[in-house]
Amino acid sequence: QLQLVESGGGLVQPGGSLRLSCVASGYTLRYYAIGWFRQAPGKEREGVSCISRSGISTNYADSVKGRFTISRENAKNTVYLQMNNLEPEDTAIYYCAAAPVSVCATNEGAYGYWGQGTQVTVSS
């Protein structure tokens, strides 16, 4: 059974950067497409980014394009989300999730495994 643990969140001022990590255990991560989601207080959970099983294809929400970069190191069972030029609107709990598919899943329900989340707070 696959288990996911996020880390790297914290408090940062606008314009700053953070790098989130999603580390898998219990099973190899290389058989899964991985997505990053976030949920702000009072808001619904939204997709942020996704990376295919091979790491070749990536998707980004319009709100983070050009600022966030998703990557993976399958040998380390880890997926990263590099977040640059952070804005207060990026404040949320960030979750990684795994889907047993080759390409990015088109809906949240396809992701059967979820981490516990890591808090990102962007404030001046």
Short mmCIF file of N, CA, C and O in Angstrom, two decimals:
data_model
loop_
_atom_site.label_atom_id
_atom_site.label_comp_id
_atom_site.label_asym_id
_atom_site.label_seq_id
_atom_site.Cartn_x
_atom_site.Cartn_y
_atom_site.Cartn_z
N GLN A 1 0.84 -1.19 0.00
CA GLN A 1 0.00 0.00 0.00
C GLN A 1 0.87 1.25 0.00
O GLN A 1 1.81 1.35 0.79
N LEU A 2 0.54 2.17 -0.86
CA LEU A 2 1.32 3.38 -1.02
C LEU A 2 0.94 4.40 0.06
O LEU A 2 -0.25 4.65 0.30
N GLN A 3 1.94 5.00 0.68
CA GLN A 3 1.74 6.08 1.63
C GLN A 3 2.55 7.28 1.19
O GLN A 3 3.68 7.14 0.72
N LEU A 4 1.98 8.48 1.35
CA LEU A 4 2.61 9.71 0.91
C LEU A 4 2.73 10.69 2.07
O LEU A 4 1.80 10.83 2.86
N VAL A 5 3.87 11.36 2.17
CA VAL A 5 4.10 12.35 3.21
C VAL A 5 4.68 13.60 2.58
O VAL A 5 5.73 13.56 1.94
N GLU A 6 3.99 14.74 2.78
CA GLU A 6 4.46 16.03 2.27
C GLU A 6 5.31 16.72 3.32
O GLU A 6 5.11 16.54 4.52
N SER A 7 6.22 17.56 2.86
CA SER A 7 7.02 18.39 3.74
C SER A 7 7.51 19.60 2.96
O SER A 7 7.38 19.66 1.74
N GLY A 8 8.06 20.57 3.67
CA GLY A 8 8.64 21.75 3.03
C GLY A 8 7.81 23.01 3.14
O GLY A 8 8.25 24.07 2.70
N GLY A 9 6.61 22.91 3.70
CA GLY A 9 5.79 24.09 3.86
C GLY A 9 6.33 24.99 4.95
O GLY A 9 7.24 24.64 5.69
N GLY A 10 5.75 26.18 5.04
CA GLY A 10 6.17 27.13 6.05
C GLY A 10 5.65 28.51 5.77
O GLY A 10 4.78 28.70 4.91
N LEU A 11 6.19 29.48 6.50
CA LEU A 11 5.82 30.88 6.35
C LEU A 11 6.85 31.59 5.49
O LEU A 11 8.05 31.50 5.75
N VAL A 12 6.38 32.30 4.48
CA VAL A 12 7.27 33.02 3.57
C VAL A 12 6.61 34.32 3.16
O VAL A 12 5.38 34.41 3.08
N GLN A 13 7.41 35.35 2.91
CA GLN A 13 6.85 36.62 2.49
C GLN A 13 6.57 36.62 0.99
O GLN A 13 7.14 35.81 0.25
N PRO A 14 5.69 37.49 0.52
CA PRO A 14 5.41 37.55 -0.91
C PRO A 14 6.69 37.72 -1.73
O PRO A 14 7.58 38.48 -1.36
N GLY A 15 6.76 36.98 -2.83
CA GLY A 15 7.95 37.01 -3.67
C GLY A 15 8.96 35.95 -3.32
O GLY A 15 9.91 35.73 -4.08
N GLY A 16 8.78 35.29 -2.19
CA GLY A 16 9.70 34.26 -1.75
C GLY A 16 9.45 32.92 -2.43
O GLY A 16 8.55 32.79 -3.26
N SER A 17 10.24 31.93 -2.04
CA SER A 17 10.17 30.61 -2.66
C SER A 17 10.13 29.52 -1.60
O SER A 17 10.67 29.67 -0.49
N LEU A 18 9.50 28.42 -1.94
CA LEU A 18 9.48 27.22 -1.14
C LEU A 18 9.55 26.02 -2.07
O LEU A 18 9.10 26.09 -3.20
N ARG A 19 10.10 24.93 -1.56
CA ARG A 19 10.14 23.68 -2.31
C ARG A 19 9.46 22.60 -1.48
O ARG A 19 9.96 22.22 -0.42
N LEU A 20 8.34 22.11 -1.96
CA LEU A 20 7.62 21.05 -1.29
C LEU A 20 8.09 19.70 -1.78
O LEU A 20 8.42 19.54 -2.96
N SER A 21 8.11 18.73 -0.88
CA SER A 21 8.48 17.36 -1.23
C SER A 21 7.35 16.42 -0.87
O SER A 21 6.64 16.62 0.11
N CYS A 22 7.19 15.39 -1.68
CA CYS A 22 6.23 14.33 -1.43
C CYS A 22 6.99 13.02 -1.51
O CYS A 22 7.43 12.62 -2.60
N VAL A 23 7.15 12.37 -0.37
CA VAL A 23 7.93 11.14 -0.29
C VAL A 23 7.00 9.95 -0.12
O VAL A 23 6.13 9.97 0.75
N ALA A 24 7.19 8.94 -0.93
CA ALA A 24 6.35 7.75 -0.89
C ALA A 24 7.03 6.62 -0.15
O ALA A 24 8.26 6.49 -0.15
N SER A 25 6.23 5.79 0.48
CA SER A 25 6.72 4.58 1.13
C SER A 25 5.69 3.48 0.93
O SER A 25 4.54 3.73 0.61
N GLY A 26 6.11 2.25 1.14
CA GLY A 26 5.22 1.12 1.01
C GLY A 26 5.15 0.54 -0.39
O GLY A 26 4.80 -0.64 -0.55
N TYR A 27 5.45 1.34 -1.39
CA TYR A 27 5.43 0.89 -2.77
C TYR A 27 6.17 1.90 -3.63
O TYR A 27 6.28 3.08 -3.27
N THR A 28 6.66 1.45 -4.77
CA THR A 28 7.41 2.35 -5.64
C THR A 28 6.50 3.41 -6.25
O THR A 28 5.39 3.12 -6.70
N LEU A 29 6.98 4.63 -6.30
CA LEU A 29 6.20 5.75 -6.82
C LEU A 29 6.20 5.79 -8.34
O LEU A 29 5.37 6.48 -8.94
N ARG A 30 7.08 5.07 -8.97
CA ARG A 30 7.25 5.20 -10.41
C ARG A 30 6.08 4.67 -11.22
O ARG A 30 6.02 4.91 -12.43
N TYR A 31 5.15 3.97 -10.60
CA TYR A 31 3.98 3.45 -11.30
C TYR A 31 2.78 4.40 -11.23
O TYR A 31 1.70 4.04 -11.68
N TYR A 32 2.98 5.60 -10.71
CA TYR A 32 1.88 6.52 -10.49
C TYR A 32 2.13 7.88 -11.11
O TYR A 32 3.24 8.40 -11.08
N ALA A 33 1.07 8.45 -11.68
CA ALA A 33 1.07 9.87 -11.95
C ALA A 33 0.81 10.59 -10.63
O ALA A 33 0.07 10.09 -9.78
N ILE A 34 1.44 11.75 -10.42
CA ILE A 34 1.35 12.45 -9.15
C ILE A 34 0.77 13.85 -9.36
O ILE A 34 1.20 14.58 -10.27
N GLY A 35 -0.17 14.21 -8.52
CA GLY A 35 -0.74 15.54 -8.55
C GLY A 35 -0.52 16.28 -7.25
O GLY A 35 -0.41 15.67 -6.18
N TRP A 36 -0.41 17.59 -7.35
CA TRP A 36 -0.41 18.48 -6.19
C TRP A 36 -1.72 19.24 -6.17
O TRP A 36 -2.15 19.78 -7.19
N PHE A 37 -2.35 19.27 -5.00
CA PHE A 37 -3.59 19.99 -4.78
C PHE A 37 -3.41 20.93 -3.61
O PHE A 37 -2.49 20.77 -2.80
N ARG A 38 -4.28 21.92 -3.50
CA ARG A 38 -4.24 22.81 -2.35
C ARG A 38 -5.64 23.20 -1.94
O ARG A 38 -6.57 23.20 -2.74
N GLN A 39 -5.79 23.52 -0.66
CA GLN A 39 -7.07 23.94 -0.13
C GLN A 39 -6.85 25.08 0.84
O GLN A 39 -6.18 24.92 1.86
N ALA A 40 -7.41 26.23 0.52
CA ALA A 40 -7.36 27.40 1.38
C ALA A 40 -8.58 27.40 2.30
O ALA A 40 -9.61 26.80 1.97
N PRO A 41 -8.50 28.08 3.45
CA PRO A 41 -9.65 28.14 4.36
C PRO A 41 -10.89 28.67 3.66
O PRO A 41 -10.85 29.70 2.99
N GLY A 42 -11.99 27.95 3.79
CA GLY A 42 -13.24 28.36 3.18
C GLY A 42 -13.34 28.12 1.69
O GLY A 42 -14.34 28.50 1.08
N LYS A 43 -12.32 27.51 1.10
CA LYS A 43 -12.31 27.26 -0.33
C LYS A 43 -12.31 25.76 -0.61
O LYS A 43 -11.91 24.96 0.24
N GLU A 44 -12.75 25.39 -1.79
CA GLU A 44 -12.71 24.00 -2.19
C GLU A 44 -11.30 23.62 -2.61
O GLU A 44 -10.50 24.47 -3.00
N ARG A 45 -11.00 22.34 -2.52
CA ARG A 45 -9.69 21.88 -2.93
C ARG A 45 -9.55 22.00 -4.44
O ARG A 45 -10.47 21.68 -5.19
N GLU A 46 -8.39 22.48 -4.89
CA GLU A 46 -8.17 22.69 -6.30
C GLU A 46 -6.86 22.04 -6.74
O GLU A 46 -5.92 21.94 -5.98
N GLY A 47 -6.83 21.63 -7.99
CA GLY A 47 -5.62 21.08 -8.55
C GLY A 47 -4.61 22.17 -8.84
O GLY A 47 -4.96 23.23 -9.36
N VAL A 48 -3.36 21.91 -8.52
CA VAL A 48 -2.28 22.86 -8.74
C VAL A 48 -1.40 22.42 -9.89
O VAL A 48 -1.09 23.21 -10.79
N SER A 49 -0.98 21.16 -9.86
CA SER A 49 -0.07 20.66 -10.87
C SER A 49 -0.12 19.14 -10.90
O SER A 49 -0.59 18.50 -9.95
N CYS A 50 0.35 18.58 -11.98
CA CYS A 50 0.37 17.13 -12.14
C CYS A 50 1.56 16.76 -13.00
O CYS A 50 1.97 17.51 -13.89
N ILE A 51 2.11 15.58 -12.75
CA ILE A 51 3.22 15.07 -13.54
C ILE A 51 2.95 13.62 -13.91
O ILE A 51 2.45 12.84 -13.09
N SER A 52 3.25 13.28 -15.15
CA SER A 52 2.99 11.93 -15.64
C SER A 52 3.95 10.93 -15.01
O SER A 52 4.93 11.29 -14.35
N ARG A 53 3.65 9.66 -15.21
CA ARG A 53 4.48 8.59 -14.65
C ARG A 53 5.93 8.71 -15.09
O ARG A 53 6.85 8.53 -14.29
N SER A 54 6.14 9.05 -16.34
CA SER A 54 7.48 9.17 -16.88
C SER A 54 8.16 10.48 -16.50
O SER A 54 9.39 10.58 -16.60
N GLY A 55 7.39 11.46 -16.10
CA GLY A 55 7.92 12.77 -15.80
C GLY A 55 8.04 13.68 -17.01
O GLY A 55 8.46 14.82 -16.87
N ILE A 56 7.65 13.18 -18.17
CA ILE A 56 7.78 13.96 -19.39
C ILE A 56 6.70 15.03 -19.51
O ILE A 56 6.97 16.15 -19.93
N SER A 57 5.48 14.68 -19.13
CA SER A 57 4.36 15.60 -19.26
C SER A 57 3.99 16.20 -17.91
O SER A 57 3.95 15.50 -16.90
N THR A 58 3.70 17.49 -17.91
CA THR A 58 3.28 18.19 -16.71
C THR A 58 2.12 19.12 -17.02
O THR A 58 1.99 19.60 -18.15
N ASN A 59 1.28 19.37 -16.03
CA ASN A 59 0.17 20.30 -16.15
C ASN A 59 0.21 21.26 -14.98
O ASN A 59 0.63 20.90 -13.88
N TYR A 60 -0.28 22.49 -15.21
CA TYR A 60 -0.32 23.50 -14.17
C TYR A 60 -1.63 24.27 -14.24
O TYR A 60 -2.15 24.54 -15.33
N ALA A 61 -2.14 24.63 -13.08
CA ALA A 61 -3.27 25.54 -13.04
C ALA A 61 -2.83 26.90 -13.57
O ALA A 61 -1.67 27.30 -13.42
N ASP A 62 -3.75 27.62 -14.20
CA ASP A 62 -3.41 28.92 -14.76
C ASP A 62 -2.83 29.87 -13.71
O ASP A 62 -1.96 30.69 -14.01
N SER A 63 -3.30 29.74 -12.49
CA SER A 63 -2.89 30.65 -11.44
C SER A 63 -1.43 30.48 -11.02
O SER A 63 -0.86 31.39 -10.40
N VAL A 64 -0.82 29.35 -11.37
CA VAL A 64 0.56 29.10 -10.94
C VAL A 64 1.52 28.93 -12.11
O VAL A 64 2.73 28.77 -11.88
N LYS A 65 1.03 28.99 -13.33
CA LYS A 65 1.90 28.83 -14.49
C LYS A 65 2.99 29.90 -14.50
O LYS A 65 2.73 31.07 -14.28
N GLY A 66 4.20 29.45 -14.76
CA GLY A 66 5.33 30.35 -14.78
C GLY A 66 5.96 30.58 -13.43
O GLY A 66 7.05 31.17 -13.35
N ARG A 67 5.29 30.14 -12.36
CA ARG A 67 5.82 30.33 -11.01
C ARG A 67 6.15 29.01 -10.32
O ARG A 67 7.10 28.95 -9.55
N PHE A 68 5.36 27.97 -10.57
CA PHE A 68 5.55 26.67 -9.94
C PHE A 68 6.12 25.68 -10.95
O PHE A 68 5.80 25.74 -12.14
N THR A 69 6.93 24.75 -10.46
CA THR A 69 7.48 23.69 -11.29
C THR A 69 7.38 22.36 -10.55
O THR A 69 7.86 22.24 -9.42
N ILE A 70 6.78 21.38 -11.19
CA ILE A 70 6.68 20.04 -10.62
C ILE A 70 7.75 19.16 -11.24
O ILE A 70 8.06 19.28 -12.43
N SER A 71 8.33 18.28 -10.45
CA SER A 71 9.35 17.36 -10.94
C SER A 71 9.32 16.10 -10.09
O SER A 71 8.69 16.07 -9.03
N ARG A 72 10.00 15.07 -10.57
CA ARG A 72 10.03 13.83 -9.80
C ARG A 72 11.39 13.16 -9.93
O ARG A 72 12.06 13.26 -10.95
N GLU A 73 11.76 12.45 -8.87
CA GLU A 73 12.94 11.60 -8.85
C GLU A 73 12.47 10.23 -8.41
O GLU A 73 12.39 9.94 -7.21
N ASN A 74 12.13 9.40 -9.37
CA ASN A 74 11.56 8.10 -9.05
C ASN A 74 12.51 7.23 -8.24
O ASN A 74 12.08 6.43 -7.41
N ALA A 75 13.81 7.37 -8.48
CA ALA A 75 14.78 6.58 -7.74
C ALA A 75 14.75 6.90 -6.25
O ALA A 75 15.14 6.08 -5.43
N LYS A 76 14.30 8.11 -5.91
CA LYS A 76 14.19 8.52 -4.51
C LYS A 76 12.76 8.46 -4.01
O LYS A 76 12.49 8.86 -2.88
N ASN A 77 11.84 7.97 -4.85
CA ASN A 77 10.44 7.89 -4.48
C ASN A 77 9.89 9.25 -4.04
O ASN A 77 9.11 9.34 -3.09
N THR A 78 10.28 10.29 -4.75
CA THR A 78 9.96 11.65 -4.34
C THR A 78 9.48 12.50 -5.51
O THR A 78 10.02 12.40 -6.61
N VAL A 79 8.48 13.32 -5.25
CA VAL A 79 8.00 14.33 -6.19
C VAL A 79 8.13 15.68 -5.52
O VAL A 79 7.87 15.82 -4.32
N TYR A 80 8.51 16.69 -6.30
CA TYR A 80 8.74 18.02 -5.76
C TYR A 80 7.79 19.03 -6.40
O TYR A 80 7.33 18.86 -7.52
N LEU A 81 7.53 20.09 -5.67
CA LEU A 81 6.84 21.24 -6.21
C LEU A 81 7.65 22.48 -5.82
O LEU A 81 7.62 22.90 -4.67
N GLN A 82 8.38 23.03 -6.78
CA GLN A 82 9.14 24.25 -6.57
C GLN A 82 8.20 25.43 -6.77
O GLN A 82 7.62 25.58 -7.84
N MET A 83 8.07 26.27 -5.77
CA MET A 83 7.16 27.40 -5.81
C MET A 83 7.96 28.68 -5.70
O MET A 83 8.60 28.94 -4.67
N ASN A 84 7.94 29.49 -6.75
CA ASN A 84 8.66 30.75 -6.80
C ASN A 84 7.68 31.92 -6.89
O ASN A 84 6.54 31.76 -7.30
N ASN A 85 8.18 33.11 -6.53
CA ASN A 85 7.36 34.32 -6.59
C ASN A 85 6.00 34.11 -5.93
O ASN A 85 4.96 34.41 -6.51
N LEU A 86 6.04 33.60 -4.73
CA LEU A 86 4.80 33.27 -4.02
C LEU A 86 3.97 34.51 -3.72
O LEU A 86 4.51 35.60 -3.46
N GLU A 87 2.67 34.34 -3.75
CA GLU A 87 1.71 35.39 -3.51
C GLU A 87 0.82 35.01 -2.33
O GLU A 87 0.66 33.83 -2.03
N PRO A 88 0.23 35.99 -1.65
CA PRO A 88 -0.67 35.66 -0.53
C PRO A 88 -1.79 34.70 -0.94
O PRO A 88 -2.23 33.90 -0.12
N GLU A 89 -2.22 34.78 -2.18
CA GLU A 89 -3.27 33.90 -2.68
C GLU A 89 -2.84 32.44 -2.75
O GLU A 89 -3.68 31.55 -2.92
N ASP A 90 -1.55 32.18 -2.64
CA ASP A 90 -1.05 30.81 -2.63
C ASP A 90 -1.16 30.15 -1.26
O ASP A 90 -0.88 28.95 -1.13
N THR A 91 -1.54 30.90 -0.25
CA THR A 91 -1.68 30.36 1.09
C THR A 91 -2.73 29.26 1.12
O THR A 91 -3.88 29.47 0.72
N ALA A 92 -2.34 28.07 1.58
CA ALA A 92 -3.23 26.92 1.59
C ALA A 92 -2.49 25.73 2.19
O ALA A 92 -1.28 25.78 2.42
N ILE A 93 -3.23 24.67 2.45
CA ILE A 93 -2.62 23.39 2.75
C ILE A 93 -2.41 22.68 1.42
O ILE A 93 -3.35 22.57 0.62
N TYR A 94 -1.21 22.22 1.19
CA TYR A 94 -0.86 21.56 -0.06
C TYR A 94 -0.76 20.06 0.14
O TYR A 94 -0.12 19.59 1.07
N TYR A 95 -1.41 19.32 -0.75
CA TYR A 95 -1.45 17.87 -0.69
C TYR A 95 -0.86 17.27 -1.96
O TYR A 95 -1.07 17.79 -3.05
N CYS A 96 -0.15 16.17 -1.83
CA CYS A 96 0.21 15.39 -2.99
C CYS A 96 -0.67 14.15 -3.04
O CYS A 96 -1.16 13.67 -2.01
N ALA A 97 -0.90 13.65 -4.23
CA ALA A 97 -1.76 12.50 -4.42
C ALA A 97 -1.25 11.67 -5.58
O ALA A 97 -0.65 12.20 -6.52
N ALA A 98 -1.51 10.37 -5.53
CA ALA A 98 -1.02 9.44 -6.54
C ALA A 98 -2.18 8.74 -7.23
O ALA A 98 -3.13 8.32 -6.58
N ALA A 99 -2.07 8.62 -8.55
CA ALA A 99 -3.05 7.92 -9.36
C ALA A 99 -2.35 6.81 -10.13
O ALA A 99 -1.31 7.06 -10.74
N PRO A 100 -2.89 5.59 -10.14
CA PRO A 100 -2.25 4.47 -10.83
C PRO A 100 -2.48 4.52 -12.34
O PRO A 100 -3.02 3.58 -12.93
N VAL A 101 -2.05 5.60 -12.95
CA VAL A 101 -2.19 5.81 -14.38
C VAL A 101 -0.88 6.35 -14.93
O VAL A 101 -0.03 6.84 -14.19
N SER A 102 -0.75 6.30 -16.26
CA SER A 102 0.49 6.75 -16.88
C SER A 102 0.56 8.26 -17.01
O SER A 102 1.61 8.87 -16.76
N VAL A 103 -0.55 8.88 -17.41
CA VAL A 103 -0.61 10.32 -17.60
C VAL A 103 -1.40 10.94 -16.47
O VAL A 103 -2.02 10.25 -15.66
N CYS A 104 -1.38 12.26 -16.40
CA CYS A 104 -2.11 12.96 -15.36
C CYS A 104 -3.59 12.61 -15.40
O CYS A 104 -4.21 12.62 -16.47
N ALA A 105 -4.15 12.31 -14.25
CA ALA A 105 -5.58 12.04 -14.15
C ALA A 105 -6.38 13.30 -14.40
O ALA A 105 -5.94 14.40 -14.06
N THR A 106 -7.53 13.14 -15.01
CA THR A 106 -8.36 14.28 -15.37
C THR A 106 -9.33 14.70 -14.28
O THR A 106 -9.96 15.75 -14.39
N ASN A 107 -9.45 13.91 -13.22
CA ASN A 107 -10.34 14.25 -12.13
C ASN A 107 -9.74 13.82 -10.80
O ASN A 107 -8.96 12.88 -10.73
N GLU A 108 -10.11 14.53 -9.75
CA GLU A 108 -9.57 14.28 -8.42
C GLU A 108 -9.88 12.88 -7.93
O GLU A 108 -9.07 12.27 -7.20
N GLY A 109 -11.01 12.33 -8.34
CA GLY A 109 -11.41 11.01 -7.89
C GLY A 109 -10.49 9.90 -8.35
O GLY A 109 -10.50 8.81 -7.77
N ALA A 110 -9.68 10.16 -9.37
CA ALA A 110 -8.76 9.15 -9.87
C ALA A 110 -7.56 8.95 -8.94
O ALA A 110 -6.86 7.95 -9.06
N TYR A 111 -7.33 9.91 -8.05
CA TYR A 111 -6.20 9.83 -7.14
C TYR A 111 -6.61 9.06 -5.89
O TYR A 111 -7.35 9.57 -5.05
N GLY A 112 -6.13 7.85 -5.77
CA GLY A 112 -6.53 6.99 -4.67
C GLY A 112 -5.70 7.12 -3.41
O GLY A 112 -6.11 6.63 -2.35
N TYR A 113 -4.55 7.76 -3.50
CA TYR A 113 -3.65 7.88 -2.36
C TYR A 113 -3.32 9.35 -2.13
O TYR A 113 -2.95 10.06 -3.06
N TRP A 114 -3.44 9.79 -0.88
CA TRP A 114 -3.24 11.19 -0.51
C TRP A 114 -2.33 11.32 0.69
O TRP A 114 -2.36 10.49 1.60
N GLY A 115 -1.52 12.37 0.70
CA GLY A 115 -0.72 12.70 1.86
C GLY A 115 -1.53 13.48 2.87
O GLY A 115 -2.71 13.79 2.66
N GLN A 116 -0.89 13.81 3.99
CA GLN A 116 -1.59 14.52 5.07
C GLN A 116 -1.63 16.02 4.87
O GLN A 116 -2.38 16.71 5.55
N GLY A 117 -0.83 16.54 3.96
CA GLY A 117 -0.80 17.96 3.67
C GLY A 117 0.29 18.69 4.42
O GLY A 117 0.72 18.29 5.49
N THR A 118 0.75 19.79 3.84
CA THR A 118 1.72 20.67 4.47
C THR A 118 1.27 22.11 4.27
O THR A 118 0.84 22.50 3.19
N GLN A 119 1.34 22.91 5.33
CA GLN A 119 0.83 24.27 5.31
C GLN A 119 1.82 25.23 4.65
O GLN A 119 3.00 25.25 4.99
N VAL A 120 1.31 26.03 3.72
CA VAL A 120 2.08 27.10 3.10
C VAL A 120 1.37 28.41 3.42
O VAL A 120 0.19 28.57 3.10
N THR A 121 2.07 29.33 4.04
CA THR A 121 1.50 30.63 4.38
C THR A 121 2.37 31.72 3.78
O THR A 121 3.57 31.79 4.06
N VAL A 122 1.77 32.56 2.95
CA VAL A 122 2.47 33.66 2.30
C VAL A 122 1.90 34.96 2.84
O VAL A 122 0.73 35.28 2.61
N SER A 123 2.71 35.69 3.57
CA SER A 123 2.22 36.90 4.24
C SER A 123 3.36 37.89 4.40
O SER A 123 4.50 37.52 4.65
N SER A 124 3.02 39.17 4.27
CA SER A 124 3.97 40.24 4.49
C SER A 124 3.89 40.78 5.91
O SER A 124 4.65 41.65 6.30
#
